[in-house]
Short mmCIF file of C-alpha atoms in Angstrom, two decimals:
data_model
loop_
_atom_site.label_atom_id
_atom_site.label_comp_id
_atom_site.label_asym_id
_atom_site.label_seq_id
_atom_site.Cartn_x
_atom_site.Cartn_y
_atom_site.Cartn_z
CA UNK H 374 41.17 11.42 6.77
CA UNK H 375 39.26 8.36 8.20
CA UNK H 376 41.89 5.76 10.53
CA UNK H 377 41.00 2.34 10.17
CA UNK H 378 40.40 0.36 13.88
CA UNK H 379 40.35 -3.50 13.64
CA UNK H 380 39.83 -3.15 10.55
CA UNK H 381 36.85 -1.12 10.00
CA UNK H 382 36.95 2.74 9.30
CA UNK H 383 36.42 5.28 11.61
CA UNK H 384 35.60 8.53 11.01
CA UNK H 385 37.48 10.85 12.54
CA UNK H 386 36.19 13.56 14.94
CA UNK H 387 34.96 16.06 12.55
CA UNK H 388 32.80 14.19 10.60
CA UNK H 389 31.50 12.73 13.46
CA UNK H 390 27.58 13.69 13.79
CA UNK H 391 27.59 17.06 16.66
CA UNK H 392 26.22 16.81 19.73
CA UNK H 393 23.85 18.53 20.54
CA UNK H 394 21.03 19.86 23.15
CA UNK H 395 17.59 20.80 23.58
CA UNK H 396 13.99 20.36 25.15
CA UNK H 397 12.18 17.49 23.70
CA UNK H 398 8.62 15.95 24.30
CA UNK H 399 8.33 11.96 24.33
CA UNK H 400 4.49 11.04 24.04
CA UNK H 401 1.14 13.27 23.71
CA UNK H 402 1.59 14.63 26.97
CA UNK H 403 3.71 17.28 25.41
CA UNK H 404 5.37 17.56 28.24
CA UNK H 405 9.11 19.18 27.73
CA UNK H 406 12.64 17.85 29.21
CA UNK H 407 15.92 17.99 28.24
CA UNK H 408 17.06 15.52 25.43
CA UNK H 409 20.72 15.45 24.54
CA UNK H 410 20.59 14.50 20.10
CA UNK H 411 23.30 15.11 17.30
CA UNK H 412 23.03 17.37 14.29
CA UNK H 413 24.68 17.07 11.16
CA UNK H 414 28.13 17.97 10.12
CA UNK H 415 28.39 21.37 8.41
CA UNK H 416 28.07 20.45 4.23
CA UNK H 417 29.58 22.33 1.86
CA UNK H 418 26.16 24.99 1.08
CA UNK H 419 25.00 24.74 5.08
CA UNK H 420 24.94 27.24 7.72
CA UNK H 421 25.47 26.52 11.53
CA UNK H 422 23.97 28.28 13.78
CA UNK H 423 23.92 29.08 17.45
CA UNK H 424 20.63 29.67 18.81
CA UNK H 425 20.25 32.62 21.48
CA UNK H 426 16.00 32.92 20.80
CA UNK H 427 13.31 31.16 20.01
CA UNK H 428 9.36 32.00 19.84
CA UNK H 429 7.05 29.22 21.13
CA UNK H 430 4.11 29.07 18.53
CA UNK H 431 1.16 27.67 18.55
CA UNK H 432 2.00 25.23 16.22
CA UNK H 433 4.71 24.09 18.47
CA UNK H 434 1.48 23.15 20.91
CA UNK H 435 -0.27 21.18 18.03
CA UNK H 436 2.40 18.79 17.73
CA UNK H 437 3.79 18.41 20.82
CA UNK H 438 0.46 16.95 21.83
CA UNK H 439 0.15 15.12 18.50
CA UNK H 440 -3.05 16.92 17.53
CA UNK H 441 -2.28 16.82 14.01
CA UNK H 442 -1.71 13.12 14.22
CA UNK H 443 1.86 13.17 12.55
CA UNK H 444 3.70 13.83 15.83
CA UNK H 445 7.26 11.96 15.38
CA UNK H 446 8.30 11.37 18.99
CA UNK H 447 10.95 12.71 20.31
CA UNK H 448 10.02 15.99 19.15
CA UNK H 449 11.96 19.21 19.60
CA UNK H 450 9.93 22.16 18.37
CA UNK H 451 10.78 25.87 17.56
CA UNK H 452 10.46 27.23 14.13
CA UNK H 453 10.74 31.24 15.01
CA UNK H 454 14.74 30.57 15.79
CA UNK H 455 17.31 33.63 15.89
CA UNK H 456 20.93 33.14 16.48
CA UNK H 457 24.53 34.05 15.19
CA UNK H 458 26.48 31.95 12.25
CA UNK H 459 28.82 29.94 13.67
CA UNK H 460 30.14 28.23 10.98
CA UNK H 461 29.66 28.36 6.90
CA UNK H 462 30.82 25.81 4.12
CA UNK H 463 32.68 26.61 1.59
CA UNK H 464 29.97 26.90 -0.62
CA UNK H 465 28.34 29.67 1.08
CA UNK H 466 28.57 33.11 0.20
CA UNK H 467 25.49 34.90 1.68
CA UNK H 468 26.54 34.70 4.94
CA UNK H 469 29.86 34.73 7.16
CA UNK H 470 30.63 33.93 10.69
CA UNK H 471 29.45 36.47 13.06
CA UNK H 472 25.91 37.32 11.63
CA UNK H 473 22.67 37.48 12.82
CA UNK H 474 20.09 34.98 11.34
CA UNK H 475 16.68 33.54 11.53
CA UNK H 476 15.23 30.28 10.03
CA UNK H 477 11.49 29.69 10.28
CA UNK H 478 9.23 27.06 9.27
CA UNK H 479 11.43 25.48 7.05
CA UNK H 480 14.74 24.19 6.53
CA UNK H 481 14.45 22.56 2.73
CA UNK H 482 11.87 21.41 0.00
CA UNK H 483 12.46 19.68 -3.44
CA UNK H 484 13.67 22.46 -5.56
CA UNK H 485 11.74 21.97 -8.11
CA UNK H 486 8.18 21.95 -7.84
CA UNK H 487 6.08 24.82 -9.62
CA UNK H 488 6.36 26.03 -5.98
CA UNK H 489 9.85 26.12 -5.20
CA UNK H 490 11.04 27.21 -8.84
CA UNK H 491 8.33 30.67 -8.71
CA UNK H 492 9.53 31.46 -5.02
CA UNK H 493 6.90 29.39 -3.18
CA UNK H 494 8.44 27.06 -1.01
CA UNK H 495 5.84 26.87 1.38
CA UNK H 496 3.55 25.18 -0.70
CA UNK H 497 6.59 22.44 -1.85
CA UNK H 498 4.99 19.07 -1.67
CA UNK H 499 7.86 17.93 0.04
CA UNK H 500 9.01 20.46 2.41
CA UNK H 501 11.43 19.76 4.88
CA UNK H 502 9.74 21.00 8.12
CA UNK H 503 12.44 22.89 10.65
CA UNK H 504 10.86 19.96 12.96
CA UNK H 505 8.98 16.93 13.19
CA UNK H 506 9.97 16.34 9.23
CA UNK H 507 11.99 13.90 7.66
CA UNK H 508 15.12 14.69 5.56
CA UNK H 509 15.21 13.06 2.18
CA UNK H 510 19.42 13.23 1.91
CA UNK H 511 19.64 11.32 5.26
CA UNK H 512 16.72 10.45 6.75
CA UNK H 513 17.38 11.69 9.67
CA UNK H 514 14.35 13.73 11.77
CA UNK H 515 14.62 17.73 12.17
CA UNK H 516 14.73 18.88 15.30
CA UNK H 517 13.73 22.70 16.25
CA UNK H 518 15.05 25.93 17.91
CA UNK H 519 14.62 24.22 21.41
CA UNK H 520 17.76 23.54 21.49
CA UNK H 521 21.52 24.99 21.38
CA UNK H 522 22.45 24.94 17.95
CA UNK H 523 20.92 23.96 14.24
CA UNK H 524 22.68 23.21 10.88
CA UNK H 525 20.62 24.56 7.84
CA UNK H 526 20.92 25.07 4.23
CA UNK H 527 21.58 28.39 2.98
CA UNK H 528 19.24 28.83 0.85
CA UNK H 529 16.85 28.26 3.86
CA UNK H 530 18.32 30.96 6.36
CA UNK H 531 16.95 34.56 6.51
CA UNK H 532 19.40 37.79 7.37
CA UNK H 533 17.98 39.71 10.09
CA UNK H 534 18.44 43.65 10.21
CA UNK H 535 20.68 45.44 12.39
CA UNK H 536 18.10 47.33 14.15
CA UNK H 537 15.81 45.05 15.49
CA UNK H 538 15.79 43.21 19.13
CA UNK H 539 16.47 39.52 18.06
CA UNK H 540 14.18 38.61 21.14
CA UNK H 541 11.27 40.40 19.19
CA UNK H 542 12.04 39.81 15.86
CA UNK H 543 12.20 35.72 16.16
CA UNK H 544 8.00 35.45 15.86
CA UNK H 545 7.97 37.34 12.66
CA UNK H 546 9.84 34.20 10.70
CA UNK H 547 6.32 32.40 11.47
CA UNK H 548 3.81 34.95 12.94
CA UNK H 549 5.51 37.69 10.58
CA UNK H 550 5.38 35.78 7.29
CA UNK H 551 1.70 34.35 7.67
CA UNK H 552 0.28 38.13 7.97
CA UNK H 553 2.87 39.72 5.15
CA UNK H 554 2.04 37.07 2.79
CA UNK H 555 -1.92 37.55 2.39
CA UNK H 556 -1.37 41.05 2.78
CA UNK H 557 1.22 41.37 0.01
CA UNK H 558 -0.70 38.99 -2.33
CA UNK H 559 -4.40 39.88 -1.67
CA UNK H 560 -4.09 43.43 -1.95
CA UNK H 561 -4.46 44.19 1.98
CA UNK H 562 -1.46 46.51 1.82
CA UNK H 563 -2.59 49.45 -0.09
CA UNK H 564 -2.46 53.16 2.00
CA UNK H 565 -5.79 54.28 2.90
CA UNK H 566 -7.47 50.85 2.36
CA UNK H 567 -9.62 49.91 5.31
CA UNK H 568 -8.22 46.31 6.74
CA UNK H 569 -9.98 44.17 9.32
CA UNK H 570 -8.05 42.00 11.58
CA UNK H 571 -10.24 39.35 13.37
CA UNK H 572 -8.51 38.29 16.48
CA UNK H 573 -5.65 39.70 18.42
CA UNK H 574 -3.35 37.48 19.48
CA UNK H 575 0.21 36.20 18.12
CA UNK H 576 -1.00 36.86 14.32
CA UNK H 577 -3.62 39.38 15.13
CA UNK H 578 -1.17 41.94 17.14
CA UNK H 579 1.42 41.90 14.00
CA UNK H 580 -1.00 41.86 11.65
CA UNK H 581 -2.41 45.12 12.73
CA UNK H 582 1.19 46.37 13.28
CA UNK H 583 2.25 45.65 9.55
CA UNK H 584 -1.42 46.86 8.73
CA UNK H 585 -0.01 50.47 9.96
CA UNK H 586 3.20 49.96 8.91
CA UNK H 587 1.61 49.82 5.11
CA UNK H 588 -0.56 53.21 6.04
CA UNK H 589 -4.20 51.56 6.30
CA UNK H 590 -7.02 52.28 8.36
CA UNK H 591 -7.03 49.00 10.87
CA UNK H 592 -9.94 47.73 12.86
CA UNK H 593 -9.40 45.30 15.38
CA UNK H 594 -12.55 42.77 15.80
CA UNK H 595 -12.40 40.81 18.78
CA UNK H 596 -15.36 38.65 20.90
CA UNK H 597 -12.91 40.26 23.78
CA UNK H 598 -14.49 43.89 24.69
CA UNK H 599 -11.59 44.35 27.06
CA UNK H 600 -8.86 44.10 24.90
CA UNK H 601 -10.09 47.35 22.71
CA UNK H 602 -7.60 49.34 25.06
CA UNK H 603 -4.89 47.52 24.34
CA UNK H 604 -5.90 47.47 20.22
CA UNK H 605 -6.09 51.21 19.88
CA UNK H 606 -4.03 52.59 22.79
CA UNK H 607 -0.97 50.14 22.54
CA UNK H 608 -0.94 48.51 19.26
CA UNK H 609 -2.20 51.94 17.11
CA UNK H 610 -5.09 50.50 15.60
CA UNK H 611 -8.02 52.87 14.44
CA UNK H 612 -11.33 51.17 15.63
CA UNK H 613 -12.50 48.12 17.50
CA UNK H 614 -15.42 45.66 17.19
CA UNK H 615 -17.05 43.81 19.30
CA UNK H 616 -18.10 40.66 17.04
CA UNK H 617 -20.75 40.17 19.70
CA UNK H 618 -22.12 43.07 19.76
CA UNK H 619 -24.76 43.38 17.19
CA UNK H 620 -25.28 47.02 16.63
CA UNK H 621 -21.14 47.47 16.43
CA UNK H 622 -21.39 44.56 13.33
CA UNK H 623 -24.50 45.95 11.90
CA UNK H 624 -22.84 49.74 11.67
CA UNK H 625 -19.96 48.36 10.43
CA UNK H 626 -21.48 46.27 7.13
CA UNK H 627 -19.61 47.32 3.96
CA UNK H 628 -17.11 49.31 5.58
CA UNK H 629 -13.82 47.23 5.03
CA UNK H 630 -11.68 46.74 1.91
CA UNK H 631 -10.14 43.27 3.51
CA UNK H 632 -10.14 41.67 6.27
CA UNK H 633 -7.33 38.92 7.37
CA UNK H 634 -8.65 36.00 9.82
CA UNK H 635 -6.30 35.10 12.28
CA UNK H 636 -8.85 33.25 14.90
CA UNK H 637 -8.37 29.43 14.88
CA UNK H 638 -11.43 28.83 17.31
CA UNK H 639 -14.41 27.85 16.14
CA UNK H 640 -16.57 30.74 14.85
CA UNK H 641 -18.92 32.55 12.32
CA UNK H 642 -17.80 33.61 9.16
CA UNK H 643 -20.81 35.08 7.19
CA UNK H 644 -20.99 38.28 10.26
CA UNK H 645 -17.46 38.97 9.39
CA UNK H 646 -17.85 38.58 5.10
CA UNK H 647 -20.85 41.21 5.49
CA UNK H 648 -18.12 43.71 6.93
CA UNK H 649 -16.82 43.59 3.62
CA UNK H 650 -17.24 45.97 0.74
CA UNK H 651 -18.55 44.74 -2.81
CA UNK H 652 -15.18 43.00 -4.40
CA UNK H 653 -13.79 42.78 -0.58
CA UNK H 654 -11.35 40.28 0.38
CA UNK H 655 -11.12 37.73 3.60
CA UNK H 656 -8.62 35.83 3.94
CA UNK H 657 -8.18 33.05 6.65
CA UNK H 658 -4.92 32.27 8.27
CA UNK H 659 -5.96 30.86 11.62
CA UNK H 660 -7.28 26.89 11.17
CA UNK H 661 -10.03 26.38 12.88
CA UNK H 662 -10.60 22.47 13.74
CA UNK H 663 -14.18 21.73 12.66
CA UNK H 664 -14.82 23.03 9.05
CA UNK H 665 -16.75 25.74 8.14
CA UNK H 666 -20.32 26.63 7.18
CA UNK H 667 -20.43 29.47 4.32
CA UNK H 668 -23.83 30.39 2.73
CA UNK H 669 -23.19 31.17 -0.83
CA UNK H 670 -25.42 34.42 -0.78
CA UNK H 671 -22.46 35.37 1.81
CA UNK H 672 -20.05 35.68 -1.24
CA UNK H 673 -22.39 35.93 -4.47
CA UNK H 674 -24.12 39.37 -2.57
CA UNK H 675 -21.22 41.58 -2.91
CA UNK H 676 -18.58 39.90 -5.16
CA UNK H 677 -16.80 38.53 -2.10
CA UNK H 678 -13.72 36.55 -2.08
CA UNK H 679 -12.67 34.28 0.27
CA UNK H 680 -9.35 32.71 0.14
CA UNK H 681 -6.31 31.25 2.74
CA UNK H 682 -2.67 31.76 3.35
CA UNK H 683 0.08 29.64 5.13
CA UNK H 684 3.28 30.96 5.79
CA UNK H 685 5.55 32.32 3.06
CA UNK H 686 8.82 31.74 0.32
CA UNK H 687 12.11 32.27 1.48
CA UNK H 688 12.02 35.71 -0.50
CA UNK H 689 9.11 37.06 0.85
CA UNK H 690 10.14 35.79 4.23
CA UNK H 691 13.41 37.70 3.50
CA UNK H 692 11.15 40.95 2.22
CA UNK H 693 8.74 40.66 5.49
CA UNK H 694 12.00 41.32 7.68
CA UNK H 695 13.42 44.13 5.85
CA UNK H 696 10.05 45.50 5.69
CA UNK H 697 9.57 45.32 9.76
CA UNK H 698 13.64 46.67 10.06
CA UNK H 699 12.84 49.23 8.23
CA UNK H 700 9.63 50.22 10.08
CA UNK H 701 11.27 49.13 13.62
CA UNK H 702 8.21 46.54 13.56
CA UNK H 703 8.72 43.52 16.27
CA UNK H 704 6.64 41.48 18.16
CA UNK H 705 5.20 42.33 21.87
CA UNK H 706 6.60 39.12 23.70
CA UNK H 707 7.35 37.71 27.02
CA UNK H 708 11.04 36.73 27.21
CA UNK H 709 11.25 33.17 29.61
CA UNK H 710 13.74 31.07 30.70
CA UNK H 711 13.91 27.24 29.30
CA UNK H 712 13.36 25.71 32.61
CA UNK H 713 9.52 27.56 32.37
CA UNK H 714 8.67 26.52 28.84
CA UNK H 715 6.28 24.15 30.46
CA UNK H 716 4.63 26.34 32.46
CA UNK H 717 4.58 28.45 29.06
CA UNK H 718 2.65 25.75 27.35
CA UNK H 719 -0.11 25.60 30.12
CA UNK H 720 -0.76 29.32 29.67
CA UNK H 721 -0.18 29.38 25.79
CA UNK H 722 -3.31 26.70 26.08
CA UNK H 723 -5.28 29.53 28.07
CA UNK H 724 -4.29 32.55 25.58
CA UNK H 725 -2.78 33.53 28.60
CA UNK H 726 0.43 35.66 26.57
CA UNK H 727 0.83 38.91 25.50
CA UNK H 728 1.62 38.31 22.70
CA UNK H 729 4.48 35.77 22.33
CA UNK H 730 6.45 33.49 24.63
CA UNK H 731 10.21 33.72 23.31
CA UNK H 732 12.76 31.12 25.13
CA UNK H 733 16.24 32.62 26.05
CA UNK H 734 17.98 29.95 24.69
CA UNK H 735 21.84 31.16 25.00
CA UNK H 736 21.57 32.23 28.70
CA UNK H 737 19.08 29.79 30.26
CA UNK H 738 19.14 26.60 28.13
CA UNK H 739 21.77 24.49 30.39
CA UNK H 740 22.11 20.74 30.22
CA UNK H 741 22.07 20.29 33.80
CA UNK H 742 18.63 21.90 33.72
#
């Protein structure tokens, strides 16, 4: 009950917003540093969450540095978050203190848009972003999985399997869902089908995982000749091209069922839609900055399709995880301590990771950092 102090009512302590603490950036720089903020009271259908991991995407670089141009400063990103329930409402029946959970890229959306009443909640027109968004109830700005703890709706938090590292599993709730998806709905998950994955880096490397996982043939293409080692040797995929090798491209025309496009540099497309056989599929995930130049003969000559994916629902995000439990499928990562996600940054902007950066929230986030 609220107590009343000369004469205006206080709330007492437990509806009082709860502090929190995380890594923040303050301007373009994108530079990181601790930031002490509140979250909101557990409501009635919410989850709360302690963090232990987080994935650093590269999303999380595009808006620390206000790329995107819709940067809301102080920002704390993190959308691949991992952690144990701490706390449920009363409402809440899916989950109970003690479990393992994820939540990805977001935490709400209106409910019901043809979207979010068919399962598509990524393509709400008003999401609520797990950062950098605004929420409609309060108005109040989400903050990420930098930081200790987060308070999300049920409806919005995935159960994570048993079996797999939480460490390795937190980049499939972003990098995870935005291969599964297109795969799933595009038809680039049937046994035996030949799948090309252009690029291999934090989509590309679980892209041709789940590619395996589904029983296709997988070819890597790459404009990096040294990383076919690593494609066949470490990650199990079947072939490798070297998009800048003519002859490899040329042998290679008409030889894949799909292909999924995970490079968000600036680069040819027609090369890689000629890899494609009549009534193939290419779908682009990565988002390259200046737009791209398709030649209609590139599609008409062959049937071709060319479509796009972003993320996924909250069921298929759900079905994606179960999937990679099932199939022990995780991300290859490089587990860091808060006090180097800077440093992190600087070599995410290089591509110099293999394949993931994943912050060790519980044991290295400190306040005194």
């Amino acid at each position: 009950m609220a107590t009343v102090t000369n004469g205006k009512k206080v709330a007492p302590e437990a509806e009082l917003p709860r502090k929190a603490f995380g890594l923040a950036a303050h301007d373009s720089s994108g530079i990181l540093s601790p930031f002490a903020f509140s979250r909101r009271n557990n409501r009635d259908d919410d989850v709360t969450i302690k963090i232990l991991y987080c994935g650093i995407c590269h999303t999380d670089l595009h808006n620390i540095k206000n790329e995107w141009k819709n940067t809301i400063y102080p920002i704390v990103p993190g959308h691949e978050i991992v952690g144990e329930v701490s706390e449920v409402g009363s409402k809440v029946e899916r989950f109970k203190v003690g479990d393992k959970v994820g939540v990805g890229c977001l935490a709400g959306s209106c409910r019901s848009c043809a979207g979010c009443t068919t399962g598509f909640e990524n393509f709400c027109p008003l999401p609520i972003l797990t950062y950098n968004s605004k929420d409609p109830e309060d108005g109040t700005v989400t903050y990420g999985g930098y930081s200790d703890m987060i308070v999300v709706n049920q409806d919005f938090v995935i159960s994570m399997p048993e079996n797999l590292p939480l460490d390795k599993a937190a980049p499939l709730l972003c990098a995870g869902i935005t291969v599964y998806t297109p795969m799933k709905y595009h038809g680039l998950n049937a046994p035996g089908k030949h799948l090309g994955v252009v690029g291999l880096g934090g989509l590309g490397h679980v892209a041709v995982k789940f590619g395996k996982a589904f029983g296709m043939k997988v070819t890597v293409i790459s404009s990096s000749p040294s990383k076919e080692k690593e494609a066949i040797e470490r990650l199990g995929a079947d072939a490798f091209l070297v998009s800048s090798n003519p002859e490899q491209m040329k042998a290679a025309i008409f030889s894949m069922d799909g292909i999924i496009d995970t490079v968000s540099a600036s680069h040819s497309v027609p090369p890689l839609l000629a890899l494609l056989k009549p009534n193939g599929k290419m779908v682009m995930v990565g988002l390259p900055e200046k737009p791209m130049e398709i030649p209609a003969f590139s599609l008409v000559l062959g049937a071709k399709m060319l479509a796009g994916s972003c993320i996924g629902g909250l069921k298929d995000t759900q079905e994606m995880i179960d999937f990679a439990g099932k199939h022990n499928l995780t991300a290859d990562i490089e587990l860091i301590s808060a006090d180097y996600v800077n440093k992190a940054i600087e070599r995410l902007i290089k591509a110099d990771v293999r394949y993931r950066f994943v912050i060790d929230i519980a044991n290295t986030l400190k306040s005194n950092i």
